[in-house]
PDB file as gemmi writes it, atoms N, CA and C in Angstrom:
CRYST1    1.000    1.000    1.000  90.00  90.00  90.00 P 1                      
ATOM      1  N   MET A   1      89.426 105.448  84.869  1.00  0.00           N  
ATOM      2  CA  MET A   1      90.428 104.511  84.394  1.00  0.00           C  
ATOM      3  C   MET A   1      91.771 104.874  85.016  1.00  0.00           C  
ATOM      4  N   VAL A   2      92.556 103.820  85.278  1.00  0.00           N  
ATOM      5  CA  VAL A   2      93.864 104.019  85.903  1.00  0.00           C  
ATOM      6  C   VAL A   2      94.896 103.047  85.343  1.00  0.00           C  
ATOM      7  N   ASN A   3      96.150 103.435  85.504  1.00  0.00           N  
ATOM      8  CA  ASN A   3      97.281 102.538  85.344  1.00  0.00           C  
ATOM      9  C   ASN A   3      97.650 102.083  86.746  1.00  0.00           C  
ATOM     10  N   ILE A   4      97.724 100.789  86.959  1.00  0.00           N  
ATOM     11  CA  ILE A   4      98.169 100.256  88.247  1.00  0.00           C  
ATOM     12  C   ILE A   4      99.567  99.695  88.034  1.00  0.00           C  
ATOM     13  N   ILE A   5     100.479 100.077  88.922  1.00  0.00           N  
ATOM     14  CA  ILE A   5     101.865  99.616  88.828  1.00  0.00           C  
ATOM     15  C   ILE A   5     102.158  98.779  90.062  1.00  0.00           C  
ATOM     16  N   ILE A   6     102.675  97.575  89.828  1.00  0.00           N  
ATOM     17  CA  ILE A   6     102.958  96.618  90.896  1.00  0.00           C  
ATOM     18  C   ILE A   6     104.419  96.208  90.782  1.00  0.00           C  
ATOM     19  N   TYR A   7     105.146  96.293  91.897  1.00  0.00           N  
ATOM     20  CA  TYR A   7     106.560  95.908  91.932  1.00  0.00           C  
ATOM     21  C   TYR A   7     106.694  94.571  92.647  1.00  0.00           C  
ATOM     22  N   LEU A   8     107.105  93.544  91.908  1.00  0.00           N  
ATOM     23  CA  LEU A   8     107.223  92.197  92.457  1.00  0.00           C  
ATOM     24  C   LEU A   8     108.675  91.767  92.606  1.00  0.00           C  
ATOM     25  N   GLU A   9     108.917  91.015  93.655  1.00  0.00           N  
ATOM     26  CA  GLU A   9     110.204  90.331  93.765  1.00  0.00           C  
ATOM     27  C   GLU A   9     110.272  89.330  92.615  1.00  0.00           C  
ATOM     28  N   GLN A  10     111.460  89.054  92.149  1.00  0.00           N  
ATOM     29  CA  GLN A  10     111.607  88.143  91.008  1.00  0.00           C  
ATOM     30  C   GLN A  10     111.221  86.711  91.352  1.00  0.00           C  
ATOM     31  N   THR A  11     111.082  86.397  92.637  1.00  0.00           N  
ATOM     32  CA  THR A  11     110.693  85.043  93.037  1.00  0.00           C  
ATOM     33  C   THR A  11     109.203  84.781  92.824  1.00  0.00           C  
ATOM     34  N   ILE A  12     108.427  85.851  92.630  1.00  0.00           N  
ATOM     35  CA  ILE A  12     106.985  85.708  92.396  1.00  0.00           C  
ATOM     36  C   ILE A  12     106.750  85.598  90.896  1.00  0.00           C  
ATOM     37  N   ASN A  13     105.945  84.632  90.507  1.00  0.00           N  
ATOM     38  CA  ASN A  13     105.645  84.425  89.094  1.00  0.00           C  
ATOM     39  C   ASN A  13     104.625  85.473  88.637  1.00  0.00           C  
ATOM     40  N   ALA A  14     105.102  86.492  87.962  1.00  0.00           N  
ATOM     41  CA  ALA A  14     104.257  87.608  87.520  1.00  0.00           C  
ATOM     42  C   ALA A  14     103.183  87.148  86.546  1.00  0.00           C  
ATOM     43  N   GLN A  15     103.524  86.214  85.684  1.00  0.00           N  
ATOM     44  CA  GLN A  15     102.548  85.757  84.688  1.00  0.00           C  
ATOM     45  C   GLN A  15     101.348  85.096  85.363  1.00  0.00           C  
ATOM     46  N   HIS A  16     101.580  84.309  86.412  1.00  0.00           N  
ATOM     47  CA  HIS A  16     100.460  83.678  87.120  1.00  0.00           C  
ATOM     48  C   HIS A  16      99.560  84.728  87.757  1.00  0.00           C  
ATOM     49  N   LEU A  17     100.166  85.728  88.378  1.00  0.00           N  
ATOM     50  CA  LEU A  17      99.383  86.804  88.985  1.00  0.00           C  
ATOM     51  C   LEU A  17      98.559  87.534  87.933  1.00  0.00           C  
ATOM     52  N   VAL A  18      99.180  87.864  86.816  1.00  0.00           N  
ATOM     53  CA  VAL A  18      98.486  88.566  85.736  1.00  0.00           C  
ATOM     54  C   VAL A  18      97.329  87.730  85.200  1.00  0.00           C  
ATOM     55  N   GLU A  19      97.572  86.456  84.973  1.00  0.00           N  
ATOM     56  CA  GLU A  19      96.512  85.574  84.464  1.00  0.00           C  
ATOM     57  C   GLU A  19      95.343  85.502  85.436  1.00  0.00           C  
ATOM     58  N   ASP A  20      95.636  85.402  86.730  1.00  0.00           N  
ATOM     59  CA  ASP A  20      94.574  85.362  87.742  1.00  0.00           C  
ATOM     60  C   ASP A  20      93.747  86.650  87.724  1.00  0.00           C  
ATOM     61  N   LEU A  21      94.415  87.785  87.652  1.00  0.00           N  
ATOM     62  CA  LEU A  21      93.704  89.069  87.664  1.00  0.00           C  
ATOM     63  C   LEU A  21      92.928  89.306  86.367  1.00  0.00           C  
ATOM     64  N   LEU A  22      93.445  88.836  85.253  1.00  0.00           N  
ATOM     65  CA  LEU A  22      92.689  88.928  83.997  1.00  0.00           C  
ATOM     66  C   LEU A  22      91.446  88.042  84.045  1.00  0.00           C  
ATOM     67  N   LYS A  23      91.586  86.809  84.564  1.00  0.00           N  
ATOM     68  CA  LYS A  23      90.444  85.891  84.664  1.00  0.00           C  
ATOM     69  C   LYS A  23      89.365  86.448  85.582  1.00  0.00           C  
ATOM     70  N   GLU A  24      89.772  87.167  86.628  1.00  0.00           N  
ATOM     71  CA  GLU A  24      88.820  87.787  87.556  1.00  0.00           C  
ATOM     72  C   GLU A  24      88.227  89.074  86.986  1.00  0.00           C  
ATOM     73  N   GLN A  25      88.655  89.454  85.792  1.00  0.00           N  
ATOM     74  CA  GLN A  25      88.237  90.680  85.106  1.00  0.00           C  
ATOM     75  C   GLN A  25      88.578  91.935  85.914  1.00  0.00           C  
ATOM     76  N   LEU A  26      89.705  91.867  86.637  1.00  0.00           N  
ATOM     77  CA  LEU A  26      90.173  93.028  87.388  1.00  0.00           C  
ATOM     78  C   LEU A  26      91.128  93.878  86.559  1.00  0.00           C  
ATOM     79  N   PHE A  27      91.747  93.286  85.558  1.00  0.00           N  
ATOM     80  CA  PHE A  27      92.606  93.991  84.611  1.00  0.00           C  
ATOM     81  C   PHE A  27      92.009  93.853  83.219  1.00  0.00           C  
ATOM     82  N   ALA A  28      92.194  94.887  82.392  1.00  0.00           N  
ATOM     83  CA  ALA A  28      91.780  94.813  80.994  1.00  0.00           C  
ATOM     84  C   ALA A  28      92.972  94.609  80.073  1.00  0.00           C  
ATOM     85  N   ASN A  29      94.100  95.195  80.428  1.00  0.00           N  
ATOM     86  CA  ASN A  29      95.303  95.145  79.598  1.00  0.00           C  
ATOM     87  C   ASN A  29      96.506  95.195  80.527  1.00  0.00           C  
ATOM     88  N   VAL A  30      97.545  94.399  80.221  1.00  0.00           N  
ATOM     89  CA  VAL A  30      98.680  94.297  81.145  1.00  0.00           C  
ATOM     90  C   VAL A  30      99.987  94.152  80.372  1.00  0.00           C  
ATOM     91  N   THR A  31     101.045  94.745  80.928  1.00  0.00           N  
ATOM     92  CA  THR A  31     102.398  94.478  80.446  1.00  0.00           C  
ATOM     93  C   THR A  31     103.247  94.042  81.641  1.00  0.00           C  
ATOM     94  N   ILE A  32     104.229  93.196  81.355  1.00  0.00           N  
ATOM     95  CA  ILE A  32     105.170  92.735  82.372  1.00  0.00           C  
ATOM     96  C   ILE A  32     106.565  93.144  81.934  1.00  0.00           C  
ATOM     97  N   ASP A  33     107.253  93.860  82.801  1.00  0.00           N  
ATOM     98  CA  ASP A  33     108.625  94.295  82.551  1.00  0.00           C  
ATOM     99  C   ASP A  33     109.533  93.505  83.493  1.00  0.00           C  
ATOM    100  N   LYS A  34     110.231  92.532  82.952  1.00  0.00           N  
ATOM    101  CA  LYS A  34     111.121  91.698  83.762  1.00  0.00           C  
ATOM    102  C   LYS A  34     112.484  92.375  83.901  1.00  0.00           C  
ATOM    103  N   GLU A  35     113.105  92.127  85.025  1.00  0.00           N  
ATOM    104  CA  GLU A  35     114.445  92.641  85.321  1.00  0.00           C  
ATOM    105  C   GLU A  35     114.514  94.163  85.215  1.00  0.00           C  
ATOM    106  N   ASN A  36     113.534  94.820  85.806  1.00  0.00           N  
ATOM    107  CA  ASN A  36     113.495  96.280  85.863  1.00  0.00           C  
ATOM    108  C   ASN A  36     114.436  96.735  86.969  1.00  0.00           C  
ATOM    109  N   VAL A  37     115.415  97.528  86.616  1.00  0.00           N  
ATOM    110  CA  VAL A  37     116.423  97.991  87.575  1.00  0.00           C  
ATOM    111  C   VAL A  37     115.968  99.324  88.155  1.00  0.00           C  
ATOM    112  N   SER A  38     115.975  99.418  89.490  1.00  0.00           N  
ATOM    113  CA  SER A  38     115.631 100.686  90.132  1.00  0.00           C  
ATOM    114  C   SER A  38     116.680 101.032  91.184  1.00  0.00           C  
ATOM    115  N   TYR A  39     116.733 102.310  91.509  1.00  0.00           N  
ATOM    116  CA  TYR A  39     117.740 102.820  92.432  1.00  0.00           C  
ATOM    117  C   TYR A  39     117.051 103.660  93.496  1.00  0.00           C  
ATOM    118  N   LYS A  40     117.565 103.587  94.720  1.00  0.00           N  
ATOM    119  CA  LYS A  40     117.061 104.437  95.799  1.00  0.00           C  
ATOM    120  C   LYS A  40     118.179 104.653  96.808  1.00  0.00           C  
ATOM    121  N   ILE A  41     117.964 105.624  97.672  1.00  0.00           N  
ATOM    122  CA  ILE A  41     118.931 105.926  98.725  1.00  0.00           C  
ATOM    123  C   ILE A  41     118.451 105.282 100.020  1.00  0.00           C  
ATOM    124  N   GLU A  42     119.316 104.509 100.663  1.00  0.00           N  
ATOM    125  CA  GLU A  42     119.049 103.942 101.981  1.00  0.00           C  
ATOM    126  C   GLU A  42     120.257 104.203 102.856  1.00  0.00           C  
ATOM    127  N   ASN A  43     120.026 104.905 103.961  1.00  0.00           N  
ATOM    128  CA  ASN A  43     121.119 105.237 104.886  1.00  0.00           C  
ATOM    129  C   ASN A  43     122.294 105.914 104.174  1.00  0.00           C  
ATOM    130  N   GLY A  44     121.963 106.805 103.233  1.00  0.00           N  
ATOM    131  CA  GLY A  44     122.987 107.557 102.531  1.00  0.00           C  
ATOM    132  C   GLY A  44     123.696 106.801 101.420  1.00  0.00           C  
ATOM    133  N   GLU A  45     123.312 105.565 101.187  1.00  0.00           N  
ATOM    134  CA  GLU A  45     123.933 104.742 100.148  1.00  0.00           C  
ATOM    135  C   GLU A  45     122.946 104.484  99.012  1.00  0.00           C  
ATOM    136  N   ILE A  46     123.452 104.419  97.800  1.00  0.00           N  
ATOM    137  CA  ILE A  46     122.619 104.069  96.644  1.00  0.00           C  
ATOM    138  C   ILE A  46     122.445 102.552  96.631  1.00  0.00           C  
ATOM    139  N   VAL A  47     121.184 102.132  96.584  1.00  0.00           N  
ATOM    140  CA  VAL A  47     120.848 100.714  96.566  1.00  0.00           C  
ATOM    141  C   VAL A  47     120.192 100.398  95.222  1.00  0.00           C  
ATOM    142  N   THR A  48     120.671  99.350  94.577  1.00  0.00           N  
ATOM    143  CA  THR A  48     120.113  98.900  93.310  1.00  0.00           C  
ATOM    144  C   THR A  48     119.275  97.653  93.551  1.00  0.00           C  
ATOM    145  N   THR A  49     118.069  97.627  93.005  1.00  0.00           N  
ATOM    146  CA  THR A  49     117.222  96.432  93.097  1.00  0.00           C  
ATOM    147  C   THR A  49     116.716  96.075  91.713  1.00  0.00           C  
ATOM    148  N   ILE A  50     116.457  94.805  91.549  1.00  0.00           N  
ATOM    149  CA  ILE A  50     115.882  94.321  90.293  1.00  0.00           C  
ATOM    150  C   ILE A  50     114.541  93.694  90.625  1.00  0.00           C  
ATOM    151  N   LYS A  51     113.503  94.196  89.998  1.00  0.00           N  
ATOM    152  CA  LYS A  51     112.125  93.754  90.242  1.00  0.00           C  
ATOM    153  C   LYS A  51     111.470  93.382  88.921  1.00  0.00           C  
ATOM    154  N   THR A  52     110.336  92.739  89.034  1.00  0.00           N  
ATOM    155  CA  THR A  52     109.438  92.569  87.908  1.00  0.00           C  
ATOM    156  C   THR A  52     108.325  93.587  88.101  1.00  0.00           C  
ATOM    157  N   VAL A  53     108.067  94.393  87.080  1.00  0.00           N  
ATOM    158  CA  VAL A  53     107.064  95.443  87.189  1.00  0.00           C  
ATOM    159  C   VAL A  53     105.882  95.102  86.284  1.00  0.00           C  
ATOM    160  N   ILE A  54     104.711  95.106  86.892  1.00  0.00           N  
ATOM    161  CA  ILE A  54     103.464  94.897  86.155  1.00  0.00           C  
ATOM    162  C   ILE A  54     102.785  96.249  86.019  1.00  0.00           C  
ATOM    163  N   THR A  55     102.399  96.590  84.796  1.00  0.00           N  
ATOM    164  CA  THR A  55     101.616  97.796  84.548  1.00  0.00           C  
ATOM    165  C   THR A  55     100.312  97.354  83.900  1.00  0.00           C  
ATOM    166  N   ALA A  56      99.208  97.734  84.533  1.00  0.00           N  
ATOM    167  CA  ALA A  56      97.906  97.276  84.048  1.00  0.00           C  
ATOM    168  C   ALA A  56      96.931  98.431  83.967  1.00  0.00           C  
ATOM    169  N   GLN A  57      96.001  98.326  83.019  1.00  0.00           N  
ATOM    170  CA  GLN A  57      94.954  99.314  82.880  1.00  0.00           C  
ATOM    171  C   GLN A  57      93.637  98.691  83.329  1.00  0.00           C  
ATOM    172  N   THR A  58      92.873  99.479  84.084  1.00  0.00           N  
ATOM    173  CA  THR A  58      91.619  98.998  84.632  1.00  0.00           C  
ATOM    174  C   THR A  58      90.743 100.172  85.047  1.00  0.00           C  
ATOM    175  N   LYS A  59      89.625  99.865  85.670  1.00  0.00           N  
ATOM    176  CA  LYS A  59      88.747 100.890  86.226  1.00  0.00           C  
ATOM    177  C   LYS A  59      89.261 101.284  87.600  1.00  0.00           C  
ATOM    178  N   SER A  60      89.176 102.559  87.918  1.00  0.00           N  
ATOM    179  CA  SER A  60      89.682 103.030  89.207  1.00  0.00           C  
ATOM    180  C   SER A  60      88.951 102.394  90.388  1.00  0.00           C  
ATOM    181  N   LEU A  61      87.676 102.108  90.236  1.00  0.00           N  
ATOM    182  CA  LEU A  61      86.907 101.524  91.335  1.00  0.00           C  
ATOM    183  C   LEU A  61      87.297 100.080  91.650  1.00  0.00           C  
ATOM    184  N   LEU A  62      88.130  99.473  90.820  1.00  0.00           N  
ATOM    185  CA  LEU A  62      88.584  98.100  91.083  1.00  0.00           C  
ATOM    186  C   LEU A  62      89.887  98.057  91.888  1.00  0.00           C  
ATOM    187  N   PHE A  63      90.486  99.206  92.170  1.00  0.00           N  
ATOM    188  CA  PHE A  63      91.784  99.218  92.853  1.00  0.00           C  
ATOM    189  C   PHE A  63      91.751  98.465  94.179  1.00  0.00           C  
ATOM    190  N   THR A  64      90.772  98.701  95.009  1.00  0.00           N  
ATOM    191  CA  THR A  64      90.704  98.045  96.321  1.00  0.00           C  
ATOM    192  C   THR A  64      90.596  96.532  96.170  1.00  0.00           C  
ATOM    193  N   GLN A  65      89.807  96.057  95.217  1.00  0.00           N  
ATOM    194  CA  GLN A  65      89.691  94.616  94.985  1.00  0.00           C  
ATOM    195  C   GLN A  65      91.025  94.024  94.543  1.00  0.00           C  
ATOM    196  N   ILE A  66      91.733  94.740  93.687  1.00  0.00           N  
ATOM    197  CA  ILE A  66      93.041  94.278  93.207  1.00  0.00           C  
ATOM    198  C   ILE A  66      94.033  94.248  94.363  1.00  0.00           C  
ATOM    199  N   ASP A  67      94.065  95.305  95.146  1.00  0.00           N  
ATOM    200  CA  ASP A  67      94.954  95.377  96.307  1.00  0.00           C  
ATOM    201  C   ASP A  67      94.667  94.226  97.271  1.00  0.00           C  
ATOM    202  N   ASN A  68      93.406  93.991  97.585  1.00  0.00           N  
ATOM    203  CA  ASN A  68      93.034  92.900  98.492  1.00  0.00           C  
ATOM    204  C   ASN A  68      93.395  91.531  97.927  1.00  0.00           C  
ATOM    205  N   PHE A  69      93.184  91.333  96.631  1.00  0.00           N  
ATOM    206  CA  PHE A  69      93.531  90.074  95.966  1.00  0.00           C  
ATOM    207  C   PHE A  69      95.023  89.776  96.129  1.00  0.00           C  
ATOM    208  N   ILE A  70      95.850  90.775  95.876  1.00  0.00           N  
ATOM    209  CA  ILE A  70      97.302  90.598  95.961  1.00  0.00           C  
ATOM    210  C   ILE A  70      97.729  90.396  97.413  1.00  0.00           C  
ATOM    211  N   LYS A  71      97.146  91.138  98.350  1.00  0.00           N  
ATOM    212  CA  LYS A  71      97.464  90.965  99.768  1.00  0.00           C  
ATOM    213  C   LYS A  71      97.158  89.547 100.235  1.00  0.00           C  
ATOM    214  N   GLU A  72      95.990  89.035  99.853  1.00  0.00           N  
ATOM    215  CA  GLU A  72      95.580  87.694 100.271  1.00  0.00           C  
ATOM    216  C   GLU A  72      96.494  86.618  99.685  1.00  0.00           C  
ATOM    217  N   LYS A  73      96.908  86.804  98.457  1.00  0.00           N  
ATOM    218  CA  LYS A  73      97.686  85.774  97.770  1.00  0.00           C  
ATOM    219  C   LYS A  73      99.192  85.869  98.041  1.00  0.00           C  
ATOM    220  N   TYR A  74      99.711  87.103  98.181  1.00  0.00           N  
ATOM    221  CA  TYR A  74     101.166  87.281  98.268  1.00  0.00           C  
ATOM    222  C   TYR A  74     101.625  88.085  99.478  1.00  0.00           C  
ATOM    223  N   GLY A  75     100.713  88.688 100.216  1.00  0.00           N  
ATOM    224  CA  GLY A  75     101.084  89.476 101.383  1.00  0.00           C  
ATOM    225  C   GLY A  75     100.973  90.966 101.121  1.00  0.00           C  
ATOM    226  N   ALA A  76     101.064  91.734 102.216  1.00  0.00           N  
ATOM    227  CA  ALA A  76     100.868  93.183 102.141  1.00  0.00           C  
ATOM    228  C   ALA A  76     102.141  93.952 101.824  1.00  0.00           C  
ATOM    229  N   HIS A  77     103.256  93.264 101.640  1.00  0.00           N  
ATOM    230  CA  HIS A  77     104.549  93.922 101.435  1.00  0.00           C  
ATOM    231  C   HIS A  77     104.802  94.368  99.991  1.00  0.00           C  
ATOM    232  N   ILE A  78     103.920  94.031  99.075  1.00  0.00           N  
ATOM    233  CA  ILE A  78     104.136  94.341  97.655  1.00  0.00           C  
ATOM    234  C   ILE A  78     103.698  95.777  97.363  1.00  0.00           C  
ATOM    235  N   PRO A  79     104.622  96.620  96.869  1.00  0.00           N  
ATOM    236  CA  PRO A  79     104.256  98.006  96.546  1.00  0.00           C  
ATOM    237  C   PRO A  79     103.335  98.070  95.320  1.00  0.00           C  
ATOM    238  N   ILE A  80     102.227  98.795  95.491  1.00  0.00           N  
ATOM    239  CA  ILE A  80     101.247  98.975  94.422  1.00  0.00           C  
ATOM    240  C   ILE A  80     100.803 100.436  94.447  1.00  0.00           C  
ATOM    241  N   TYR A  81     100.733 101.052  93.295  1.00  0.00           N  
ATOM    242  CA  TYR A  81     100.140 102.384  93.224  1.00  0.00           C  
ATOM    243  C   TYR A  81      99.428 102.546  91.899  1.00  0.00           C  
ATOM    244  N   CYS A  82      98.612 103.584  91.803  1.00  0.00           N  
ATOM    245  CA  CYS A  82      97.917 103.807  90.537  1.00  0.00           C  
ATOM    246  C   CYS A  82      97.969 105.272  90.144  1.00  0.00           C  
ATOM    247  N   ILE A  83      97.888 105.470  88.858  1.00  0.00           N  
ATOM    248  CA  ILE A  83      97.932 106.792  88.243  1.00  0.00           C  
ATOM    249  C   ILE A  83      96.684 106.925  87.369  1.00  0.00           C  
ATOM    250  N   PRO A  84      95.955 108.017  87.500  1.00  0.00           N  
ATOM    251  CA  PRO A  84      94.759 108.159  86.671  1.00  0.00           C  
ATOM    252  C   PRO A  84      95.103 108.304  85.185  1.00  0.00           C  
ATOM    253  N   ILE A  85      94.259 107.741  84.379  1.00  0.00           N  
ATOM    254  CA  ILE A  85      94.318 107.945  82.931  1.00  0.00           C  
ATOM    255  C   ILE A  85      93.310 109.061  82.652  1.00  0.00           C  
ATOM    256  N   THR A  86      93.816 110.216  82.328  1.00  0.00           N  
ATOM    257  CA  THR A  86      92.934 111.368  82.180  1.00  0.00           C  
ATOM    258  C   THR A  86      92.341 111.503  80.779  1.00  0.00           C  
ATOM    259  N   HIS A  87      93.000 110.920  79.795  1.00  0.00           N  
ATOM    260  CA  HIS A  87      92.503 110.980  78.422  1.00  0.00           C  
ATOM    261  C   HIS A  87      92.751 109.642  77.740  1.00  0.00           C  
ATOM    262  N   ALA A  88      91.785 109.191  76.965  1.00  0.00           N  
ATOM    263  CA  ALA A  88      91.940 107.971  76.172  1.00  0.00           C  
ATOM    264  C   ALA A  88      90.998 108.058  74.971  1.00  0.00           C  
ATOM    265  N   ASN A  89      91.440 107.469  73.869  1.00  0.00           N  
ATOM    266  CA  ASN A  89      90.557 107.478  72.704  1.00  0.00           C  
ATOM    267  C   ASN A  89      89.459 106.415  72.887  1.00  0.00           C  
ATOM    268  N   ASP A  90      88.494 106.383  71.980  1.00  0.00           N  
ATOM    269  CA  ASP A  90      87.348 105.471  72.102  1.00  0.00           C  
ATOM    270  C   ASP A  90      87.766 104.012  72.131  1.00  0.00           C  
ATOM    271  N   SER A  91      88.769 103.673  71.347  1.00  0.00           N  
ATOM    272  CA  SER A  91      89.226 102.290  71.281  1.00  0.00           C  
ATOM    273  C   SER A  91      89.762 101.811  72.636  1.00  0.00           C  
ATOM    274  N   PHE A  92      90.590 102.625  73.262  1.00  0.00           N  
ATOM    275  CA  PHE A  92      91.163 102.259  74.552  1.00  0.00           C  
ATOM    276  C   PHE A  92      90.096 102.272  75.639  1.00  0.00           C  
ATOM    277  N   ASP A  93      89.224 103.244  75.597  1.00  0.00           N  
ATOM    278  CA  ASP A  93      88.123 103.322  76.555  1.00  0.00           C  
ATOM    279  C   ASP A  93      87.261 102.060  76.489  1.00  0.00           C  
ATOM    280  N   SER A  94      86.946 101.626  75.293  1.00  0.00           N  
ATOM    281  CA  SER A  94      86.148 100.403  75.109  1.00  0.00           C  
ATOM    282  C   SER A  94      86.882  99.173  75.630  1.00  0.00           C  
ATOM    283  N   LEU A  95      88.184  99.098  75.402  1.00  0.00           N  
ATOM    284  CA  LEU A  95      88.983  97.984  75.894  1.00  0.00           C  
ATOM    285  C   LEU A  95      88.828  97.842  77.410  1.00  0.00           C  
ATOM    286  N   ILE A  96      88.928  98.946  78.123  1.00  0.00           N  
ATOM    287  CA  ILE A  96      88.813  98.924  79.581  1.00  0.00           C  
ATOM    288  C   ILE A  96      87.391  98.560  80.002  1.00  0.00           C  
ATOM    289  N   ARG A  97      86.418  99.222  79.450  1.00  0.00           N  
ATOM    290  CA  ARG A  97      85.020  99.012  79.855  1.00  0.00           C  
ATOM    291  C   ARG A  97      84.502  97.611  79.540  1.00  0.00           C  
ATOM    292  N   GLU A  98      84.916  97.063  78.419  1.00  0.00           N  
ATOM    293  CA  GLU A  98      84.382  95.768  77.985  1.00  0.00           C  
ATOM    294  C   GLU A  98      85.114  94.570  78.596  1.00  0.00           C  
ATOM    295  N   ASN A  99      86.298  94.790  79.138  1.00  0.00           N  
ATOM    296  CA  ASN A  99      87.099  93.662  79.611  1.00  0.00           C  
ATOM    297  C   ASN A  99      87.352  93.656  81.122  1.00  0.00           C  
ATOM    298  N   THR A 100      86.587  94.462  81.837  1.00  0.00           N  
ATOM    299  CA  THR A 100      86.698  94.458  83.295  1.00  0.00           C  
ATOM    300  C   THR A 100      85.309  94.247  83.903  1.00  0.00           C  
ATOM    301  N   LYS A 101      85.313  93.915  85.197  1.00  0.00           N  
ATOM    302  CA  LYS A 101      84.052  93.676  85.906  1.00  0.00           C  
ATOM    303  C   LYS A 101      83.126  94.872  85.774  1.00  0.00           C  
ATOM    304  N   LYS A 102      81.856  94.557  85.692  1.00  0.00           N  
ATOM    305  CA  LYS A 102      80.845  95.620  85.700  1.00  0.00           C  
ATOM    306  C   LYS A 102      80.689  96.105  87.135  1.00  0.00           C  
ATOM    307  N   ILE A 103      80.597  97.405  87.288  1.00  0.00           N  
ATOM    308  CA  ILE A 103      80.491  97.986  88.640  1.00  0.00           C  
ATOM    309  C   ILE A 103      79.117  98.610  88.796  1.00  0.00           C  
TER     310      ILE A 103                                                      
END                                                                             
């Protein structure tokens, strides 16, 4: 199981993407954080960006399918990464297993 984090430009409708991935059973549970402010250094200057951040829980073996789905629909420029979920109670484990594609 993993948490997948996706950083979207605000011009992309995050809800449509989430609905598509839920219907495809690629995500089991999702949150959308609108107007997420982040900071980074570019050429020695602090740059502020505002993104929509999607955090979703799913099976780790579905990452490539999710990545390919997003690339095909929105392009390869969207940052995506995942973090393993190392511990979960039975309720959360069942949520992931029962609401995602069978592998």
